C-alpha cells in the first residue's frame, strides 16, 4: 500500500516566535516534520537548531534557501557566482539536517523573454545541480506571482506552468523538480488547478497548501488591516485558511492521492502574525478531514 502524503509547516510566517516556541506549536499540532528557512541559521548556530529539533523529535523535510539570492535577477557574473554559492551551501545544509528537498526561487529580470530566461537559468544551475546530485538533495522551484513588480511582459519562469515545464524539460535532471503552489498560480492570473497540476505532474516534488481570495475594501475593510499578496497585474489577494478561498484543495488532494504522491504537503498561512497560528491550525484540521474523506469515506469537511 502506498504511503499517504505527510503534512509539514513552514517557519517563514512565524519569525515573531522563537525557534523553540514555533517547534512547540508544531509538535502540539501532531506534526513531526517542518520546512525550515535558512534564515534560522542566521539567528542561532546549526548545533543549537539541531538540538531544538531533536528535543522534540522533529525532522526537517525541506530546507528553504530564501528569496534574497535568485539567479534570474542576477545582472553580473559576480552576482551569479554569489548566488550559486548560496544555493550550493544550502544544499549541503539541507543534507546536514537530513532534508531531501531544498526550495529555490529563480526571480526574474524585467522584459527578458521566457526562452532566454530558461536557457540562462539552465546554465546557471549546473554547479547547483552538481551539488544536489552529490548530496542526494532535490532542488524545488516554486510557482510564484509577480510580487516584486518586475514582470510586465508575463514571461517569468515561475509565473506560468508552461514556463516551468519548459525549464524542467530543458534541464532534464531528477534533482530539479517543482514546488506546486496552486494559490500562487491563481494570484499570478493562471488557473490554479487542474491545468498546472496536469502539466507539471511528472516534476512535482513538493506541494504548498494555502488558500486565498481577492481583496476588496468594500467587503474586507481597509487594506492596512490585512497582510495582502499583490501581483503587479492581478492586484491584491488575502490568504485565508485552506477551504475558505478559491483554491480547489479537495481536488488537489484527490489528484495527489490518485497519482500516488508520497511526498510532503507544506502549510504556510501567509497572514498577519496575530492570525497565523489560527489560520494554520484551521487549515491543518481541514486537510486532515479532507484526507479522511478521500481515504476512509468520512464526511466532506466543506459540508461538515
PDB file of C-alpha atoms in Angstrom, residues 50-182:
ATOM      1  CA  UNK A  50      19.572  20.697  15.591  1.00  0.00           C
ATOM      2  CA  UNK A  51      19.314  20.319  19.365  1.00  0.00           C
ATOM      3  CA  UNK A  52      15.914  22.071  19.468  1.00  0.00           C
ATOM      4  CA  UNK A  53      14.636  19.805  16.679  1.00  0.00           C
ATOM      5  CA  UNK A  54      15.951  16.627  18.280  1.00  0.00           C
ATOM      6  CA  UNK A  55      14.482  17.515  21.680  1.00  0.00           C
ATOM      7  CA  UNK A  56      11.010  17.411  20.096  1.00  0.00           C
ATOM      8  CA  UNK A  57      11.689  14.533  17.670  1.00  0.00           C
ATOM      9  CA  UNK A  58      11.022  16.831  14.720  1.00  0.00           C
ATOM     10  CA  UNK A  59      12.760  16.356  11.371  1.00  0.00           C
ATOM     11  CA  UNK A  60      13.378  18.789   8.533  1.00  0.00           C
ATOM     12  CA  UNK A  61      11.506  17.676   5.426  1.00  0.00           C
ATOM     13  CA  UNK A  62      12.526  20.598   3.221  1.00  0.00           C
ATOM     14  CA  UNK A  63      15.000  23.457   3.572  1.00  0.00           C
ATOM     15  CA  UNK A  64      14.135  26.885   2.167  1.00  0.00           C
ATOM     16  CA  UNK A  65      17.018  28.831   0.611  1.00  0.00           C
ATOM     17  CA  UNK A  66      15.088  32.124   0.802  1.00  0.00           C
ATOM     18  CA  UNK A  67      14.330  34.802  -1.795  1.00  0.00           C
ATOM     19  CA  UNK A  68      17.355  37.082  -1.387  1.00  0.00           C
ATOM     20  CA  UNK A  69      19.589  35.126  -3.785  1.00  0.00           C
ATOM     21  CA  UNK A  70      17.790  34.481  -7.090  1.00  0.00           C
ATOM     22  CA  UNK A  71      19.643  33.526 -10.267  1.00  0.00           C
ATOM     23  CA  UNK A  72      17.076  35.142 -12.546  1.00  0.00           C
ATOM     24  CA  UNK A  73      17.705  38.566 -11.016  1.00  0.00           C
ATOM     25  CA  UNK A  74      21.495  38.450 -11.300  1.00  0.00           C
ATOM     26  CA  UNK A  75      22.998  41.127 -13.573  1.00  0.00           C
ATOM     27  CA  UNK A  76      26.721  40.363 -13.278  1.00  0.00           C
ATOM     28  CA  UNK A  77      28.957  37.293 -13.223  1.00  0.00           C
ATOM     29  CA  UNK A  78      29.865  38.128  -9.634  1.00  0.00           C
ATOM     30  CA  UNK A  79      26.195  38.101  -8.614  1.00  0.00           C
ATOM     31  CA  UNK A  80      25.686  34.760 -10.340  1.00  0.00           C
ATOM     32  CA  UNK A  81      28.676  33.248  -8.537  1.00  0.00           C
ATOM     33  CA  UNK A  82      27.482  34.591  -5.171  1.00  0.00           C
ATOM     34  CA  UNK A  83      24.002  33.165  -5.753  1.00  0.00           C
ATOM     35  CA  UNK A  84      25.344  29.815  -6.905  1.00  0.00           C
ATOM     36  CA  UNK A  85      27.492  29.602  -3.783  1.00  0.00           C
ATOM     37  CA  UNK A  86      24.463  30.377  -1.584  1.00  0.00           C
ATOM     38  CA  UNK A  87      22.413  27.631  -3.227  1.00  0.00           C
ATOM     39  CA  UNK A  88      25.278  25.116  -3.050  1.00  0.00           C
ATOM     40  CA  UNK A  89      25.788  25.949   0.643  1.00  0.00           C
ATOM     41  CA  UNK A  90      22.053  25.484   1.271  1.00  0.00           C
ATOM     42  CA  UNK A  91      22.126  22.113  -0.497  1.00  0.00           C
ATOM     43  CA  UNK A  92      24.864  20.993   1.885  1.00  0.00           C
ATOM     44  CA  UNK A  93      22.921  22.414   4.825  1.00  0.00           C
ATOM     45  CA  UNK A  94      19.790  20.531   3.778  1.00  0.00           C
ATOM     46  CA  UNK A  95      21.748  17.288   3.767  1.00  0.00           C
ATOM     47  CA  UNK A  96      23.211  18.013   7.209  1.00  0.00           C
ATOM     48  CA  UNK A  97      19.655  18.377   8.523  1.00  0.00           C
ATOM     49  CA  UNK A  98      18.593  15.183   6.755  1.00  0.00           C
ATOM     50  CA  UNK A  99      16.246  17.015   4.384  1.00  0.00           C
ATOM     51  CA  UNK A 100      15.716  15.569   0.915  1.00  0.00           C
ATOM     52  CA  UNK A 101      14.473  18.822  -0.654  1.00  0.00           C
ATOM     53  CA  UNK A 102      15.627  22.433  -0.992  1.00  0.00           C
ATOM     54  CA  UNK A 103      13.309  25.241  -2.057  1.00  0.00           C
ATOM     55  CA  UNK A 104      14.936  27.595  -4.557  1.00  0.00           C
ATOM     56  CA  UNK A 105      13.477  30.714  -6.115  1.00  0.00           C
ATOM     57  CA  UNK A 106      14.605  31.915  -9.509  1.00  0.00           C
ATOM     58  CA  UNK A 107      13.393  35.509  -9.729  1.00  0.00           C
ATOM     59  CA  UNK A 108      13.173  37.447 -12.986  1.00  0.00           C
ATOM     60  CA  UNK A 109      14.684  40.340 -14.933  1.00  0.00           C
ATOM     61  CA  UNK A 110      12.093  42.668 -16.473  1.00  0.00           C
ATOM     62  CA  UNK A 111      11.451  42.310 -20.215  1.00  0.00           C
ATOM     63  CA  UNK A 112      13.569  39.162 -20.523  1.00  0.00           C
ATOM     64  CA  UNK A 113      11.705  36.624 -22.676  1.00  0.00           C
ATOM     65  CA  UNK A 114      10.925  33.150 -21.361  1.00  0.00           C
ATOM     66  CA  UNK A 115      13.179  31.177 -23.714  1.00  0.00           C
ATOM     67  CA  UNK A 116      16.176  33.356 -22.854  1.00  0.00           C
ATOM     68  CA  UNK A 117      15.368  33.038 -19.144  1.00  0.00           C
ATOM     69  CA  UNK A 118      15.147  29.248 -19.403  1.00  0.00           C
ATOM     70  CA  UNK A 119      18.496  28.933 -21.163  1.00  0.00           C
ATOM     71  CA  UNK A 120      20.279  31.288 -18.759  1.00  0.00           C
ATOM     72  CA  UNK A 121      18.833  29.560 -15.691  1.00  0.00           C
ATOM     73  CA  UNK A 122      19.616  26.117 -17.137  1.00  0.00           C
ATOM     74  CA  UNK A 123      23.275  27.063 -17.455  1.00  0.00           C
ATOM     75  CA  UNK A 124      23.476  28.905 -14.115  1.00  0.00           C
ATOM     76  CA  UNK A 125      22.017  25.922 -12.285  1.00  0.00           C
ATOM     77  CA  UNK A 126      24.764  23.494 -13.371  1.00  0.00           C
ATOM     78  CA  UNK A 127      27.036  23.819 -10.296  1.00  0.00           C
ATOM     79  CA  UNK A 128      23.979  23.833  -8.033  1.00  0.00           C
ATOM     80  CA  UNK A 129      22.676  20.631  -9.600  1.00  0.00           C
ATOM     81  CA  UNK A 130      26.087  19.022  -9.327  1.00  0.00           C
ATOM     82  CA  UNK A 131      25.994  19.701  -5.595  1.00  0.00           C
ATOM     83  CA  UNK A 132      22.408  18.480  -5.363  1.00  0.00           C
ATOM     84  CA  UNK A 133      23.307  15.194  -7.045  1.00  0.00           C
ATOM     85  CA  UNK A 134      26.376  14.782  -4.857  1.00  0.00           C
ATOM     86  CA  UNK A 135      24.337  15.261  -1.678  1.00  0.00           C
ATOM     87  CA  UNK A 136      21.173  13.496  -2.846  1.00  0.00           C
ATOM     88  CA  UNK A 137      19.044  16.621  -2.371  1.00  0.00           C
ATOM     89  CA  UNK A 138      16.301  17.637  -4.821  1.00  0.00           C
ATOM     90  CA  UNK A 139      16.032  21.327  -5.688  1.00  0.00           C
ATOM     91  CA  UNK A 140      12.424  22.518  -5.771  1.00  0.00           C
ATOM     92  CA  UNK A 141      11.401  25.528  -7.877  1.00  0.00           C
ATOM     93  CA  UNK A 142       8.298  27.229  -6.502  1.00  0.00           C
ATOM     94  CA  UNK A 143       5.490  28.621  -8.637  1.00  0.00           C
ATOM     95  CA  UNK A 144       5.157  32.341  -7.825  1.00  0.00           C
ATOM     96  CA  UNK A 145       3.360  35.560  -8.713  1.00  0.00           C
ATOM     97  CA  UNK A 146       4.928  38.941  -9.537  1.00  0.00           C
ATOM     98  CA  UNK A 147       5.170  40.432  -6.075  1.00  0.00           C
ATOM     99  CA  UNK A 148       8.301  42.387  -6.955  1.00  0.00           C
ATOM    100  CA  UNK A 149       6.676  44.111  -9.949  1.00  0.00           C
ATOM    101  CA  UNK A 150       9.447  43.000 -12.348  1.00  0.00           C
ATOM    102  CA  UNK A 151       7.410  41.011 -14.879  1.00  0.00           C
ATOM    103  CA  UNK A 152       5.414  43.451 -17.050  1.00  0.00           C
ATOM    104  CA  UNK A 153       5.515  41.061 -20.024  1.00  0.00           C
ATOM    105  CA  UNK A 154       4.434  37.971 -18.035  1.00  0.00           C
ATOM    106  CA  UNK A 155       7.455  35.980 -19.148  1.00  0.00           C
ATOM    107  CA  UNK A 156       8.878  34.898 -15.761  1.00  0.00           C
ATOM    108  CA  UNK A 157       9.576  31.175 -15.493  1.00  0.00           C
ATOM    109  CA  UNK A 158       7.854  30.775 -12.129  1.00  0.00           C
ATOM    110  CA  UNK A 159       4.599  32.532 -13.051  1.00  0.00           C
ATOM    111  CA  UNK A 160       3.198  30.057 -15.601  1.00  0.00           C
ATOM    112  CA  UNK A 161       3.060  26.258 -15.552  1.00  0.00           C
ATOM    113  CA  UNK A 162       4.053  26.142 -19.225  1.00  0.00           C
ATOM    114  CA  UNK A 163       7.214  28.107 -18.427  1.00  0.00           C
ATOM    115  CA  UNK A 164       8.141  25.801 -15.557  1.00  0.00           C
ATOM    116  CA  UNK A 165       7.537  22.817 -17.807  1.00  0.00           C
ATOM    117  CA  UNK A 166       9.967  24.295 -20.352  1.00  0.00           C
ATOM    118  CA  UNK A 167      12.623  24.637 -17.653  1.00  0.00           C
ATOM    119  CA  UNK A 168      12.140  21.101 -16.371  1.00  0.00           C
ATOM    120  CA  UNK A 169      12.421  19.702 -19.896  1.00  0.00           C
ATOM    121  CA  UNK A 170      15.465  21.872 -20.698  1.00  0.00           C
ATOM    122  CA  UNK A 171      17.354  20.815 -17.566  1.00  0.00           C
ATOM    123  CA  UNK A 172      16.276  17.181 -17.557  1.00  0.00           C
ATOM    124  CA  UNK A 173      17.570  16.345 -14.078  1.00  0.00           C
ATOM    125  CA  UNK A 174      15.817  14.259 -11.462  1.00  0.00           C
ATOM    126  CA  UNK A 175      17.364  16.615  -8.916  1.00  0.00           C
ATOM    127  CA  UNK A 176      15.289  19.563 -10.169  1.00  0.00           C
ATOM    128  CA  UNK A 177      11.560  19.449  -9.523  1.00  0.00           C
ATOM    129  CA  UNK A 178       8.627  21.780  -8.854  1.00  0.00           C
ATOM    130  CA  UNK A 179       7.055  23.005  -5.655  1.00  0.00           C
ATOM    131  CA  UNK A 180       3.428  23.162  -6.783  1.00  0.00           C
ATOM    132  CA  UNK A 181       1.713  26.138  -5.128  1.00  0.00           C
ATOM    133  CA  UNK A 182      -1.809  26.404  -6.533  1.00  0.00           C
TER     134      UNK A 182
END
